[in-house]
């Protein structure tokens, strides 16, 4: 995994874990990789993975069974979607709107690009 310098690594790992859950690669109720296993897989310090797991546990996306490991919460997908929508609406969308305004772009232009993007990505699947 390649990390961006603009965001804490543990948050980027959290995004990776959430994507695995949203894509149903890691299912609700299923045991996650151990802190060490995920650290080895992503080539990061286990302490960083532990920080990620603590963060996700605080968001109630995963939970810990003491002595057994971490598991995906039963309603993790809904919580991830709710959390990501909130971040998108509060952080990313205002920047998009600002740039659209500065560039003189309309919502119609954005909609065309949106539709083109998904049409192109459907063809690649």
Tab-separated table of C-alpha atoms in Angstrom:
chain	number	residue	atom	x	y	z
A	1	UNK	CA	0.000	0.000	0.000
A	2	UNK	CA	1.314	3.437	-0.913
A	3	UNK	CA	0.615	6.141	1.630
A	4	UNK	CA	-0.017	9.836	1.033
A	5	UNK	CA	1.856	12.338	3.153
A	6	UNK	CA	-1.218	14.549	3.459
A	7	UNK	CA	-3.045	12.216	5.850
A	8	UNK	CA	-2.066	10.158	8.891
A	9	UNK	CA	-1.150	6.574	7.991
A	10	UNK	CA	-3.529	5.075	10.553
A	11	UNK	CA	-6.431	6.952	8.919
A	12	UNK	CA	-5.396	5.679	5.479
A	13	UNK	CA	-5.281	2.128	6.851
A	14	UNK	CA	-8.720	2.749	8.350
A	15	UNK	CA	-9.964	3.748	4.896
A	16	UNK	CA	-8.478	0.535	3.503
A	17	UNK	CA	-10.218	-1.586	6.160
A	18	UNK	CA	-13.502	0.225	5.518
A	19	UNK	CA	-13.194	-0.347	1.768
A	20	UNK	CA	-12.636	-4.064	2.357
A	21	UNK	CA	-15.827	-4.125	4.441
A	22	UNK	CA	-17.851	-2.091	1.919
A	23	UNK	CA	-16.683	-4.379	-0.891
A	24	UNK	CA	-17.722	-7.402	1.231
A	25	UNK	CA	-14.198	-8.790	1.183
A	26	UNK	CA	-14.356	-8.671	4.971
A	27	UNK	CA	-17.882	-9.504	6.049
A	28	UNK	CA	-19.880	-8.281	9.015
A	29	UNK	CA	-19.314	-10.547	12.005
A	30	UNK	CA	-16.076	-11.868	10.500
A	31	UNK	CA	-12.722	-11.815	12.309
A	32	UNK	CA	-10.215	-9.288	10.985
A	33	UNK	CA	-6.546	-9.947	10.382
A	34	UNK	CA	-4.546	-9.678	13.577
A	35	UNK	CA	-2.644	-6.470	14.245
A	36	UNK	CA	0.602	-8.224	13.282
A	37	UNK	CA	-0.851	-9.868	10.166
A	38	UNK	CA	-2.222	-6.601	8.810
A	39	UNK	CA	1.010	-4.830	9.721
A	40	UNK	CA	3.011	-7.373	7.712
A	41	UNK	CA	0.558	-7.223	4.789
A	42	UNK	CA	0.670	-3.416	4.614
A	43	UNK	CA	4.342	-3.155	5.632
A	44	UNK	CA	3.662	-0.920	8.637
A	45	UNK	CA	4.431	-1.058	12.327
A	46	UNK	CA	1.889	-3.100	14.345
A	47	UNK	CA	1.466	-0.056	16.621
A	48	UNK	CA	0.100	1.864	13.635
A	49	UNK	CA	-2.389	-0.923	12.915
A	50	UNK	CA	-3.377	-0.949	16.592
A	51	UNK	CA	-4.035	2.787	16.372
A	52	UNK	CA	-6.221	2.123	13.310
A	53	UNK	CA	-8.152	-0.595	15.107
A	54	UNK	CA	-8.636	1.684	18.137
A	55	UNK	CA	-9.936	4.420	15.826
A	56	UNK	CA	-12.369	2.046	14.069
A	57	UNK	CA	-13.470	0.592	17.384
A	58	UNK	CA	-14.258	4.131	18.567
A	59	UNK	CA	-16.455	4.553	15.473
A	60	UNK	CA	-18.146	1.208	16.341
A	61	UNK	CA	-17.125	-0.265	12.984
A	62	UNK	CA	-15.146	-3.088	14.587
A	63	UNK	CA	-15.085	-4.616	18.056
A	64	UNK	CA	-12.580	-6.554	20.116
A	65	UNK	CA	-13.176	-9.968	21.654
A	66	UNK	CA	-10.530	-10.050	24.308
A	67	UNK	CA	-8.005	-12.777	23.621
A	68	UNK	CA	-9.604	-13.660	20.280
A	69	UNK	CA	-9.152	-10.624	18.052
A	70	UNK	CA	-11.015	-7.875	16.275
A	71	UNK	CA	-14.271	-8.454	14.408
A	72	UNK	CA	-16.422	-6.459	11.982
A	73	UNK	CA	-19.549	-5.055	13.654
A	74	UNK	CA	-22.877	-6.378	12.358
A	75	UNK	CA	-23.937	-2.923	11.090
A	76	UNK	CA	-20.465	-1.812	10.013
A	77	UNK	CA	-21.414	-1.032	6.406
A	78	UNK	CA	-24.130	1.404	7.470
A	79	UNK	CA	-21.816	3.097	9.972
A	80	UNK	CA	-19.030	3.406	7.391
A	81	UNK	CA	-21.398	4.894	4.824
A	82	UNK	CA	-22.831	7.348	7.370
A	83	UNK	CA	-19.330	8.372	8.507
A	84	UNK	CA	-17.981	8.755	4.972
A	85	UNK	CA	-21.029	10.729	3.811
A	86	UNK	CA	-20.562	13.112	6.721
A	87	UNK	CA	-16.876	13.598	5.872
A	88	UNK	CA	-17.681	14.076	2.185
A	89	UNK	CA	-20.400	16.654	2.847
A	90	UNK	CA	-18.338	18.571	5.418
A	91	UNK	CA	-14.847	18.402	3.895
A	92	UNK	CA	-14.762	17.438	0.231
A	93	UNK	CA	-17.967	18.856	-1.234
A	94	UNK	CA	-17.284	22.461	-0.131
A	95	UNK	CA	-13.915	22.282	-1.960
A	96	UNK	CA	-15.617	20.918	-5.065
A	97	UNK	CA	-18.201	23.702	-4.983
A	98	UNK	CA	-15.495	26.332	-4.441
A	99	UNK	CA	-13.511	25.034	-7.425
A	100	UNK	CA	-16.634	24.832	-9.562
A	101	UNK	CA	-17.395	28.458	-8.749
A	102	UNK	CA	-13.821	29.589	-9.478
A	103	UNK	CA	-13.842	27.706	-12.783
A	104	UNK	CA	-17.315	28.850	-13.780
A	105	UNK	CA	-18.626	25.287	-13.921
A	106	UNK	CA	-22.313	24.473	-13.711
A	107	UNK	CA	-24.008	21.528	-12.035
A	108	UNK	CA	-24.965	20.336	-15.537
A	109	UNK	CA	-21.276	20.090	-16.485
A	110	UNK	CA	-20.547	18.205	-13.286
A	111	UNK	CA	-23.452	15.841	-13.921
A	112	UNK	CA	-22.134	15.069	-17.412
A	113	UNK	CA	-18.693	14.247	-15.976
A	114	UNK	CA	-20.301	12.167	-13.230
A	115	UNK	CA	-22.284	10.128	-15.755
A	116	UNK	CA	-19.252	9.750	-18.039
A	117	UNK	CA	-17.122	8.534	-15.123
A	118	UNK	CA	-19.551	5.770	-14.198
A	119	UNK	CA	-20.181	4.776	-17.801
A	120	UNK	CA	-16.401	4.358	-18.313
A	121	UNK	CA	-15.971	2.394	-15.097
A	122	UNK	CA	-18.872	0.064	-15.886
A	123	UNK	CA	-17.134	-0.853	-19.148
A	124	UNK	CA	-13.951	-1.772	-17.265
A	125	UNK	CA	-15.681	-4.220	-14.935
